[in-house]
Coordinates of C-alpha atoms in Angstrom, one line a residue:
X27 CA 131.9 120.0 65.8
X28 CA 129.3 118.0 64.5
X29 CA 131.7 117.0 61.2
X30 CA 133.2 113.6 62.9
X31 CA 129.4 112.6 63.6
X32 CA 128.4 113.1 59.6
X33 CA 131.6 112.3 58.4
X34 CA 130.8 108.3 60.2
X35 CA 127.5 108.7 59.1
X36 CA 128.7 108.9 55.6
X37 CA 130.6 105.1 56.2
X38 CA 127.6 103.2 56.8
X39 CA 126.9 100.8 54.0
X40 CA 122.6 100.5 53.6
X41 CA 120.6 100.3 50.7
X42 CA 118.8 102.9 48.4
X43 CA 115.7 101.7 50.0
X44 CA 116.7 102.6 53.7
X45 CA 118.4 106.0 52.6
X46 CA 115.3 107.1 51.3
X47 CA 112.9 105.3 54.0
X48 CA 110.2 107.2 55.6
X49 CA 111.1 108.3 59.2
X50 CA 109.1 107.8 61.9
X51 CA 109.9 110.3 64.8
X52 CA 109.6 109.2 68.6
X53 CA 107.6 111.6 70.7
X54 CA 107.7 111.7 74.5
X55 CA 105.0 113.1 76.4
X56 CA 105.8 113.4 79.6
X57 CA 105.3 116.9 81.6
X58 CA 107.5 118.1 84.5
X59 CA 104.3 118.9 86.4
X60 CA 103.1 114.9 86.4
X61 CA 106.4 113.6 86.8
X62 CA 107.0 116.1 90.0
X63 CA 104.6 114.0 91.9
X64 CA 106.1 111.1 91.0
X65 CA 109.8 112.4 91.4
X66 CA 108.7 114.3 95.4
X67 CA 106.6 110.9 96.6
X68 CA 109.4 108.4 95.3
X69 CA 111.9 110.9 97.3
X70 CA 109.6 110.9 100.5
X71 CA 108.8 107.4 100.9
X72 CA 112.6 106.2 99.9
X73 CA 113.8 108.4 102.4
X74 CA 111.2 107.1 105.1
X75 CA 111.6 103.7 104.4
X76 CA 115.4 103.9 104.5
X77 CA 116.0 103.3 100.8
X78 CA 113.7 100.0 100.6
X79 CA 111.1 102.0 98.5
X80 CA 113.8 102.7 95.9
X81 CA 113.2 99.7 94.0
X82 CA 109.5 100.7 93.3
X83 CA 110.5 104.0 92.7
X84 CA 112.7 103.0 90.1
X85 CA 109.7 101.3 88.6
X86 CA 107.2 103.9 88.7
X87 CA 110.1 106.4 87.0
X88 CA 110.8 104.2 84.2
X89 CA 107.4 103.4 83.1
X90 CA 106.3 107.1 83.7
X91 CA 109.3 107.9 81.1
X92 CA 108.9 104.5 79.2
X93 CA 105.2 105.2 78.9
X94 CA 105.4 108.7 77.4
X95 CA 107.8 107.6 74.6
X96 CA 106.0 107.0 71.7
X97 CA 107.0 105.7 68.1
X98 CA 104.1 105.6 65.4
X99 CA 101.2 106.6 68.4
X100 CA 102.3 102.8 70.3
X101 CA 103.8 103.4 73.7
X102 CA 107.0 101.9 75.5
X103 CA 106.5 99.6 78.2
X104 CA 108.6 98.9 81.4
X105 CA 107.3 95.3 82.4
X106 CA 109.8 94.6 85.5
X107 CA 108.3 94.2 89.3
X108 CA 109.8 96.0 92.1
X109 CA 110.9 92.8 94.0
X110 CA 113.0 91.6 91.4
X111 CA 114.7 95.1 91.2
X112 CA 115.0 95.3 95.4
X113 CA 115.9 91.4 95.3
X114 CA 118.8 92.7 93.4
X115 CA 119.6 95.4 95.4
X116 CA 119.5 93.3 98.8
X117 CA 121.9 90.9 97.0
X118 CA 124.3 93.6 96.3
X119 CA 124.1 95.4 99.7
X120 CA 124.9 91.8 101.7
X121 CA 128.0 91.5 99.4
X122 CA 128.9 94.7 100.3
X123 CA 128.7 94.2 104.1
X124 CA 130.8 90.8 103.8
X125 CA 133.1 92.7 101.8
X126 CA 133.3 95.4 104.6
X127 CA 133.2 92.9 107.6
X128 CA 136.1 90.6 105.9
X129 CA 138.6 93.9 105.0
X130 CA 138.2 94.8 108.6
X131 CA 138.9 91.8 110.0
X132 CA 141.5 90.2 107.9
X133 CA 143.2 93.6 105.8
X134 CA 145.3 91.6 103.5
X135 CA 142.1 90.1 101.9
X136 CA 141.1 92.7 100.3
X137 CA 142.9 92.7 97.3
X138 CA 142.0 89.4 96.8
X139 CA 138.5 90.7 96.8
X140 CA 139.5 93.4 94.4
X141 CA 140.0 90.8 91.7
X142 CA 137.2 88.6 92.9
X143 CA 134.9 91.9 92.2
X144 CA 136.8 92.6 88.9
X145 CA 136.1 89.0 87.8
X146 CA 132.1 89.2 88.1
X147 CA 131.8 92.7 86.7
X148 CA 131.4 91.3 83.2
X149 CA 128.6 89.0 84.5
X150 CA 126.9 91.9 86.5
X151 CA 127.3 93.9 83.0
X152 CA 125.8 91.3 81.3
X153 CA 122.8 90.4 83.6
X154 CA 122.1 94.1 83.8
X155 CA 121.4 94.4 80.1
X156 CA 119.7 91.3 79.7
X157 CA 117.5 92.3 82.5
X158 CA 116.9 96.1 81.3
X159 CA 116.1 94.7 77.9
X160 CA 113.5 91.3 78.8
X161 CA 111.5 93.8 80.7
X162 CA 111.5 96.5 77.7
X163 CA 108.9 95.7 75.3
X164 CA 107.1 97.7 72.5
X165 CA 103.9 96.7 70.9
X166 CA 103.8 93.4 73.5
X167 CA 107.0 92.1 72.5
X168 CA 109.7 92.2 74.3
X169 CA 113.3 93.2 73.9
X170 CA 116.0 91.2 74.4
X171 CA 120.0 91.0 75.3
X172 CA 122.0 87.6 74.8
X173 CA 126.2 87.6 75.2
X174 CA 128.6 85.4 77.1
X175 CA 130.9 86.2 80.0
X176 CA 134.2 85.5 77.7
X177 CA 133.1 88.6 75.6
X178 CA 132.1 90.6 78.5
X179 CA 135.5 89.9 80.3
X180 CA 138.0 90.7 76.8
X181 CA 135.6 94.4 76.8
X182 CA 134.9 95.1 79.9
X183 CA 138.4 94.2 81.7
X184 CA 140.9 93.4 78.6
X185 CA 140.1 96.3 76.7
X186 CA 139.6 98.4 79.8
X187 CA 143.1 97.8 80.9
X188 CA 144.1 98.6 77.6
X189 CA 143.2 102.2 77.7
X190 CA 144.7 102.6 80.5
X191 CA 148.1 101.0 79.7
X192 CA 148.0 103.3 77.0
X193 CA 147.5 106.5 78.9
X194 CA 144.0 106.5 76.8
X195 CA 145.5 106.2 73.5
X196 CA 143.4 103.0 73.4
X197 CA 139.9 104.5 75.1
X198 CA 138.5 105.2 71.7
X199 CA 138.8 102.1 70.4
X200 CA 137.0 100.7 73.9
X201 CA 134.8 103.1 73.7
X202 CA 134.0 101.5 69.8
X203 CA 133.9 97.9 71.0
X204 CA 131.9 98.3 74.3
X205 CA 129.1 99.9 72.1
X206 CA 129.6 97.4 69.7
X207 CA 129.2 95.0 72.5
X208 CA 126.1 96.2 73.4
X209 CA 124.0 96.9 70.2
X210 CA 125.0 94.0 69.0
X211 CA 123.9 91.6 71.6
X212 CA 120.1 93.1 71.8
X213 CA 117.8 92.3 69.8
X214 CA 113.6 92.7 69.2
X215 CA 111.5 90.1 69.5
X216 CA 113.7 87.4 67.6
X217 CA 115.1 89.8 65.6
X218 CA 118.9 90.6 66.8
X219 CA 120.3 94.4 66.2
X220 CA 123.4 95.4 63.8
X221 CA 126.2 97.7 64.6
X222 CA 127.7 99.1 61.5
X223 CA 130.0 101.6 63.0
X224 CA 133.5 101.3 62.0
X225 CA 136.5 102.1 64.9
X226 CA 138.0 104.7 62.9
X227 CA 134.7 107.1 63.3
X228 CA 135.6 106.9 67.5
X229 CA 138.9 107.6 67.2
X230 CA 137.5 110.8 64.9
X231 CA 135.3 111.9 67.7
X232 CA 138.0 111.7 70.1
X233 CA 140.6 113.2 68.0
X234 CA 138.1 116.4 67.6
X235 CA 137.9 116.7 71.3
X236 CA 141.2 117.1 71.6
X237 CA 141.6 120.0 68.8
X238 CA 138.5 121.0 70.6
X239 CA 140.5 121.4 73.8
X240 CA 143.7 123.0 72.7
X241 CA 141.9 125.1 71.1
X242 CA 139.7 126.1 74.0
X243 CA 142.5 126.9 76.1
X244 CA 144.4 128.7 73.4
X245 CA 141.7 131.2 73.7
X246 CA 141.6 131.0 77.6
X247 CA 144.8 131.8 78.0
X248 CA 144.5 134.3 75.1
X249 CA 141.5 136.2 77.0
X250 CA 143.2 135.7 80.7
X251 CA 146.6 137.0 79.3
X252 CA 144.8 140.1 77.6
X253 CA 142.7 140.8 81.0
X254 CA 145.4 141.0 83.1
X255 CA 147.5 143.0 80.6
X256 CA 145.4 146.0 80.3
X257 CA 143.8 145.5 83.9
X258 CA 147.3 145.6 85.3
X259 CA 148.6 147.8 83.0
X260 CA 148.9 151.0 85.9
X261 CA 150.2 148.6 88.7
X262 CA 152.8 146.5 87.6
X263 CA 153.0 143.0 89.2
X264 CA 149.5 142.7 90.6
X265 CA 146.6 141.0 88.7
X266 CA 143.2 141.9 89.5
X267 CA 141.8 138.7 91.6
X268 CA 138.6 138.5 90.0
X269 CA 140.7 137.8 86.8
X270 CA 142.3 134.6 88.2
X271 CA 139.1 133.4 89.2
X272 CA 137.6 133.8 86.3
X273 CA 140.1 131.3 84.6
X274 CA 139.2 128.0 86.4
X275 CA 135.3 129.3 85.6
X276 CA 136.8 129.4 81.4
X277 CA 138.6 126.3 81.9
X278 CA 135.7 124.7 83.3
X279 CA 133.3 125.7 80.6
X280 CA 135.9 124.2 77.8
X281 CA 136.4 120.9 79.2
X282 CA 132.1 120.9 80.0
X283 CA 132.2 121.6 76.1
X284 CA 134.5 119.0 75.4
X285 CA 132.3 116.2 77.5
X286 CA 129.6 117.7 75.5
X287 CA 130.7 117.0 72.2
X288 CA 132.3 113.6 73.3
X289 CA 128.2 112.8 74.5
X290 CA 126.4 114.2 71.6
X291 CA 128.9 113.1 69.1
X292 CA 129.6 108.8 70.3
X293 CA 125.2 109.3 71.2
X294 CA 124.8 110.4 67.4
X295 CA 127.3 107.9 65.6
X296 CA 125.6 104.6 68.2
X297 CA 122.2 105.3 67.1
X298 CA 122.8 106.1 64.0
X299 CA 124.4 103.0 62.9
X300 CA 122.2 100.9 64.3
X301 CA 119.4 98.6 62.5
X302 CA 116.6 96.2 63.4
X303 CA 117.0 94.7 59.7
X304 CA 116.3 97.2 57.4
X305 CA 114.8 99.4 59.5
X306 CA 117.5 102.0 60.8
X307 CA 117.6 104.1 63.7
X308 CA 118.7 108.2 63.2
X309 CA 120.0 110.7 65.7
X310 CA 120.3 113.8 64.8
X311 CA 121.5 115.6 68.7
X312 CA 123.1 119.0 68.2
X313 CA 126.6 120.1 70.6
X314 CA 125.6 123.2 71.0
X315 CA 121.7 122.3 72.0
X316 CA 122.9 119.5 74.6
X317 CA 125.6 122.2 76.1
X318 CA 122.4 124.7 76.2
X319 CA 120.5 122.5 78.2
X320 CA 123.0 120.9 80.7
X321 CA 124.1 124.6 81.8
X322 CA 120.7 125.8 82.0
X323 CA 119.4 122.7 83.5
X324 CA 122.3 122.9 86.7
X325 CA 121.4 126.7 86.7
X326 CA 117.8 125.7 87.3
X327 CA 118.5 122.7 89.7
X328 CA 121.0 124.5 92.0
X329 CA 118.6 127.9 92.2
X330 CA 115.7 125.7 93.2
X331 CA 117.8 123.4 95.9
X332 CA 117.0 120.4 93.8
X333 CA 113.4 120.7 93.2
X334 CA 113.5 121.3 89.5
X335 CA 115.4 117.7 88.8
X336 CA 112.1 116.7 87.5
X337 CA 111.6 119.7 85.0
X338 CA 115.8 119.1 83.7
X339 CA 114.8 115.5 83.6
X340 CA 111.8 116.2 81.3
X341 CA 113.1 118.5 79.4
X342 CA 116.5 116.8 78.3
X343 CA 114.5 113.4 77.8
X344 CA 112.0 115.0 75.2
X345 CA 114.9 116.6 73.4
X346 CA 117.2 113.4 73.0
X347 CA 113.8 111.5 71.8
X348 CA 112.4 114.0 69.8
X349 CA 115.8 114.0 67.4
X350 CA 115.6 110.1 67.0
X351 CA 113.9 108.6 64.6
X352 CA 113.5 105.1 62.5
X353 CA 113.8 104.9 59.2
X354 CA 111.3 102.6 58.1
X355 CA 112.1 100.3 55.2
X356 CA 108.7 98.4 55.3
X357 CA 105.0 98.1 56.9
X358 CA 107.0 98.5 60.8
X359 CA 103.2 96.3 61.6
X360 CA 104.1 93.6 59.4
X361 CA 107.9 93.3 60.8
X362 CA 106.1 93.5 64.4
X363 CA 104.1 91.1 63.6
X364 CA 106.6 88.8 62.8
X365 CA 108.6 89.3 65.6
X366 CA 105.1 88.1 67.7
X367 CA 104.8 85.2 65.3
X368 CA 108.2 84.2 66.1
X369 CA 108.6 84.7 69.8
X370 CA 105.1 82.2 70.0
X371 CA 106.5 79.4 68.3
X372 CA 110.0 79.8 70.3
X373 CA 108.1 79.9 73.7
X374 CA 111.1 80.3 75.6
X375 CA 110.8 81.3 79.3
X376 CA 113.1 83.9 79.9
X377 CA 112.7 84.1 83.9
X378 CA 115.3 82.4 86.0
X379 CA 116.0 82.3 89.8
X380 CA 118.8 84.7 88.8
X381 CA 116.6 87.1 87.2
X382 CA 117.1 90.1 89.3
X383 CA 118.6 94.0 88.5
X384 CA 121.9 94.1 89.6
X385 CA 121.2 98.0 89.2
X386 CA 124.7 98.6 86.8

């Protein structure tokens, strides 16, 4: 499963000097205990205040998480306030009662509203990044995300439409240039991200996932058929029930297998064709790992009514950061150093009276 992944990975163009770069692992640090407090407080006091608190305890999640990722012992930082996140949030909730109030009032509006919406998506898409990435930083500088709204709107509603003309034929290329859109557009310090993924390696992903599927139910069917062949064998006509339910339970399991693969596989090929320069990023996620820990994670989650989110949380985090790595082609202090150097002599403010999370 893990062949369309390597086979992409075998496209990239990079020099000797980054194939045979020293990798520095990220470790993450967080413990389910610590982050249970966290996780049952932010739940208590967003349910008490009516969902006001939710904006700082998005905050105290993310730099829990973003301080407990580590790359070369120098912690993540998560440097946005809780005002500008529930600023946001109030903003979005007063659209959403206009929206409500108008559609009740005058029905025939709300298609109109419908393209109004679709029309500031790309912008909302766009201000989320920016925001998530200006109030990332590592090692005091900060990350950043700069695209227009002409780009946003061919990706995010062209291409979109697209796929769905196309009854998905078109998804994985999407799929190719919405994370092209994205890496892309970020950048470190002054230092701007490369994508180096070609299209063709999506639609291989996405081709697999189909085999993956007709095969899967190939062998569903096969097992079902077989079960109610021998089962039924001394009463003609009748099929034991348990039999048909465990076919939707089969089915389920192939197409969780499928998302899976589709997940692991588009994580592996995004990461792993991205570089800072000639320093390159490498993720190594397995299928059969990922499918391990979502089962056992909702196992875990639905046994305990919910209280072991924070362990599945933990636990899933530390594996997707503890199988990426940078390849470092270079002192990573001098290229951080730089990147400090630079962002000084730019001095460009980067808060604006529109700076708020539009929570996308």
């Amino acid at each position: 499963m893990e062949a369309a992944v390597n086979a992409a990975k075998g496209q990239v163009r990079s020099d000797d000097r980054t194939r045979l770069a020293p990798a520095s692992p990220f470790q993450f640090t967080g413990k389910a205990g610590e982050y249970f407090k966290i996780w049952i407080v932010n739940i208590l006091l967003t349910i008490l205040t009516l969902g006001i608190y939710s904006a700082w305890a998005k905050v105290r999640r993310k730099r829990y998480f973003y301080g407990n990722t580590l790359l070369q012992e120098s912690a993540f930082e998560y440097l946005a306030e809780p005002m500008q996140i529930l600023k946001g949030r109030l903003i979005a909730f007063a659209i959403f009662v206009v929206y409500l109030v108008v559609t009740s009032l005058v029905p025939p509006v709300a298609p109109v509203l419908g393209l109004a919406f679709m029309a500031v998506l790309p912008w909302l898409v766009v201000k989320a990044h920016a925001f998530n990435a200006r109030y990332s930083a590592y090692r005091n500088i900060r990350f950043d995300f700069r695209a227009n709204y002409g780009e946003a709107v061919g990706v995010y509603i062209g291409l979109a439409l697209l796929a769905g003309i196309t009854l998905g034929l078109a998804y994985p290329y999407y799929a190719y240039r919405r994370s092209r859109f994205v890496m892309a557009h970020s950048g470190y310090g002054i230092t701007p991200f490369t994508f180096s993924a070609p299209a063709k390696a999506f639609y291989m992903i996405y081709l697999k996932a189909v085999l993956i599927a007709i095969l899967g139910g190939v062998v569903v069917s096969v097992i079902v058929g077989m079960l109610q062949a021998g089962l039924a064998a001394g009463e003609p006509g009748k099929v034991p029930a348990y039999v048909m339910t465990l076919f939707p339970v089969f089915v389920i399991v192939v197409f969780l297998w499928v998302w899976v693969y589709i997940k692991t596989a588009s994580a592996n090929l995004v990461w792993s064709n991205t570089a800072l320069e000639r320093h390159r990023l490498r993720s190594t996620l397995k299928t059969s790992k990922m499918l391990w820990l979502y089962i056992t994670n909702a196992l875990a989650i639905a046994l305990s009514l919910g209280l072991m989110i924070p362990w599945a949380q933990i636990r899933t985090t530390r594996y997707r950061l503890e199988n990426m790595a940078l390849l470092t082609a270079g002192d990573l202090d001098d290229f951080v150093a730089s990147q400090r150097e630079g962002v000084a002599s730019a001095g460009e403010e980067i808060a604006d009276f529109f700076d708020f999370d539009v929570g996308i």
